[in-house]
XYZ file of C-alpha atoms in Angstrom:
215
model
C -0.102 0.397 -0.235
C 1.167 3.379 -0.704
C 2.487 6.135 2.027
C 0.479 9.191 2.104
C 1.701 11.812 0.695
C 2.592 14.250 2.922
C 0.922 17.707 1.848
C 2.585 19.789 0.087
C 4.844 22.544 2.179
C 4.187 26.102 -0.362
C 4.092 29.884 1.280
C 0.816 29.899 1.051
C 0.282 27.079 3.622
C 2.691 28.283 6.030
C 0.832 32.009 6.325
C -1.708 29.816 6.096
C -0.991 27.740 9.327
C 0.998 30.790 11.280
C -1.423 33.329 11.146
C -4.117 30.801 13.325
C -1.053 29.896 15.348
C -1.386 33.785 15.887
C -5.356 34.311 16.348
C -5.286 31.837 18.376
C -2.653 32.207 20.246
C -1.241 35.282 19.313
C 2.303 36.711 18.123
C 4.671 34.831 20.898
C 3.386 32.066 20.057
C 4.538 31.702 16.184
C 8.637 30.160 15.868
C 10.298 28.167 13.468
C 10.034 25.359 15.506
C 5.738 25.681 16.021
C 5.337 26.113 13.187
C 7.187 23.280 11.636
C 5.709 21.013 13.231
C 2.319 22.174 13.068
C 3.286 21.590 9.788
C 4.220 18.189 10.198
C 8.497 18.860 8.509
C 11.473 19.274 9.645
C 12.230 22.998 10.512
C 15.080 23.984 7.711
C 12.097 22.953 5.600
C 10.946 26.557 6.300
C 13.845 28.167 4.786
C 13.425 27.633 1.810
C 9.913 29.759 1.840
C 11.162 32.216 5.072
C 14.333 33.269 5.737
C 13.292 34.129 9.719
C 10.110 34.275 12.139
C 9.638 37.905 10.861
C 9.232 37.945 7.851
C 6.755 35.018 8.468
C 5.051 36.908 10.947
C 5.286 39.989 8.528
C 3.150 37.642 5.266
C 0.860 37.174 7.775
C 0.251 41.351 8.213
C -0.297 41.183 4.612
C -2.507 38.627 4.345
C -4.833 40.576 7.007
C -4.708 43.339 3.855
C -4.982 41.694 1.135
C -9.121 40.532 3.074
C -9.297 45.128 3.039
C -11.917 45.361 0.422
C -10.611 47.926 -2.105
C -13.403 47.534 -4.556
C -14.413 51.386 -3.508
C -11.753 53.377 -4.508
C -11.970 51.309 -8.485
C -12.849 53.727 -11.115
C -16.551 53.869 -11.813
C -17.206 52.798 -8.813
C -20.053 54.679 -7.890
C -19.525 56.198 -4.224
C -17.696 59.766 -3.858
C -14.925 59.272 -2.018
C -16.761 60.288 1.979
C -18.322 57.750 0.863
C -15.756 55.547 -0.526
C -14.049 56.390 2.985
C -16.517 54.774 4.804
C -17.064 51.886 3.645
C -13.598 50.842 3.196
C -12.583 51.937 6.668
C -15.050 49.500 7.869
C -14.117 46.313 5.430
C -10.646 47.500 7.588
C -11.837 47.260 11.029
C -13.240 44.108 9.828
C -10.395 42.859 8.776
C -8.556 43.296 12.027
C -11.179 42.402 14.102
C -10.949 39.007 12.850
C -6.926 39.426 13.225
C -6.904 41.574 16.537
C -2.990 39.790 17.349
C -1.322 40.506 13.991
C -2.263 44.281 15.259
C 1.358 44.730 16.539
C 2.289 43.975 13.393
C 0.327 46.260 10.570
C 0.545 48.984 12.946
C 3.940 49.489 12.343
C 3.214 50.397 8.062
C 3.503 48.756 5.064
C 6.974 48.272 4.389
C 7.552 46.455 1.739
C 4.282 44.516 2.050
C 2.557 43.969 -1.404
C -1.080 43.846 0.619
C -0.559 47.236 2.346
C 0.828 48.890 -0.509
C -2.056 48.955 -2.468
C -4.006 49.661 0.069
C -2.181 52.745 1.005
C -1.876 53.638 -2.861
C -5.397 53.237 -3.004
C -6.131 55.800 -0.557
C -4.777 57.904 -1.731
C -5.018 57.711 -4.850
C -8.726 58.083 -4.334
C -8.424 61.220 -2.374
C -6.277 62.615 -4.966
C -9.065 61.958 -8.121
C -11.655 63.355 -5.090
C -9.597 66.171 -5.478
C -7.721 66.678 -2.378
C -4.225 68.302 -2.310
C -1.506 65.636 -2.554
C -0.567 66.644 1.657
C -4.182 66.593 2.802
C -4.523 62.723 1.088
C -1.348 61.872 2.888
C -2.846 63.192 6.010
C -6.154 61.310 5.453
C -4.637 58.097 5.239
C -2.561 58.812 7.981
C -5.028 59.872 9.956
C -7.666 56.905 9.617
C -4.736 54.250 10.009
C -4.104 55.759 13.346
C -8.196 55.441 14.646
C -8.574 52.105 12.773
C -5.735 50.649 14.179
C -6.353 51.996 17.189
C -10.456 51.191 17.716
C -8.714 47.313 16.574
C -6.074 47.295 19.480
C -8.930 46.711 22.022
C -12.325 46.778 23.263
C -13.085 49.920 25.603
C -16.506 47.945 26.616
C -14.037 44.803 27.704
C -12.034 46.743 30.028
C -14.787 47.077 32.717
C -15.185 43.740 34.669
C -18.433 42.397 34.920
C -18.612 43.045 38.647
C -20.791 45.774 40.749
C -19.281 45.479 43.541
C -15.328 46.793 41.353
C -17.254 50.197 40.956
C -18.690 51.823 44.644
C -20.854 54.885 43.739
C -18.894 56.721 46.596
C -15.773 56.903 44.397
C -17.514 56.849 41.347
C -20.974 58.308 40.680
C -21.247 57.412 37.793
C -20.167 54.100 36.742
C -23.193 52.497 38.438
C -23.969 50.963 34.847
C -20.826 49.829 34.084
C -20.239 46.251 35.059
C -22.834 45.815 32.350
C -20.621 47.118 29.509
C -18.238 43.535 29.176
C -21.881 41.821 28.034
C -22.167 44.547 25.146
C -18.976 44.960 24.269
C -19.504 44.278 20.360
C -23.040 46.477 20.044
C -20.816 48.821 21.633
C -17.300 48.506 20.570
C -18.973 48.534 16.648
C -21.963 51.710 17.777
C -17.969 53.740 18.649
C -16.322 52.682 15.731
C -19.271 53.720 13.502
C -19.425 57.471 16.119
C -16.297 58.209 15.739
C -15.861 57.384 11.772
C -18.604 59.310 10.694
C -17.280 62.465 12.844
C -13.877 62.263 11.746
C -15.781 61.882 8.002
C -17.823 64.972 8.769
C -14.982 67.044 10.096
C -13.369 65.855 6.976
C -16.197 66.715 4.657
C -15.922 71.273 6.252
C -12.420 70.592 5.077
C -12.764 69.615 1.046
C -16.068 72.243 1.193
C -12.628 74.750 2.675
C -10.347 73.508 -0.031
C -13.225 74.068 -3.141
C -13.491 77.217 -1.802
C -9.628 77.884 -2.252
C -10.014 78.278 2.220
């Protein structure tokens, strides 16, 4: 009887398994030894695809960036810059929400990562095409990145404990219901993100009007 063949080792397979490890256990769980064990291969075979652990994490980060929808920035898409920016931000945050443990790597910037660079290029190009001055388009890209990354680094609602005794009214007179926040974490965090995003876009809309008036 023929022996079962081991799955072929490929860059995509390494990245997928590494991403699953990061999702489940965090960045510290990824090592070449652990990854090789998960893949059922010898450690040195990984070096045919990646030279270092950092390269693997960079590839994992880029695989998450590749999940972000950029179609709203395509020419002829029918969305104005504000709507496109809103829809992109929602898609971007959704990708980070699904893979929160990789956010610290993504927060370092796109570097040479292809998907990350395509993302930055799409946002910048769309803003310039919409009429924003190049310097302002750069600032918008940075601003959106700060906001989206920040929202993905932690949960506001999840930061409160489910214990009413932790919020003594004598010490915290306005936190009498804070122990209820954790059970509504997703709803509260989503609402906070949408509130902040709309406020941010309202501010940008005012600036864009001034740009159009030559102010």
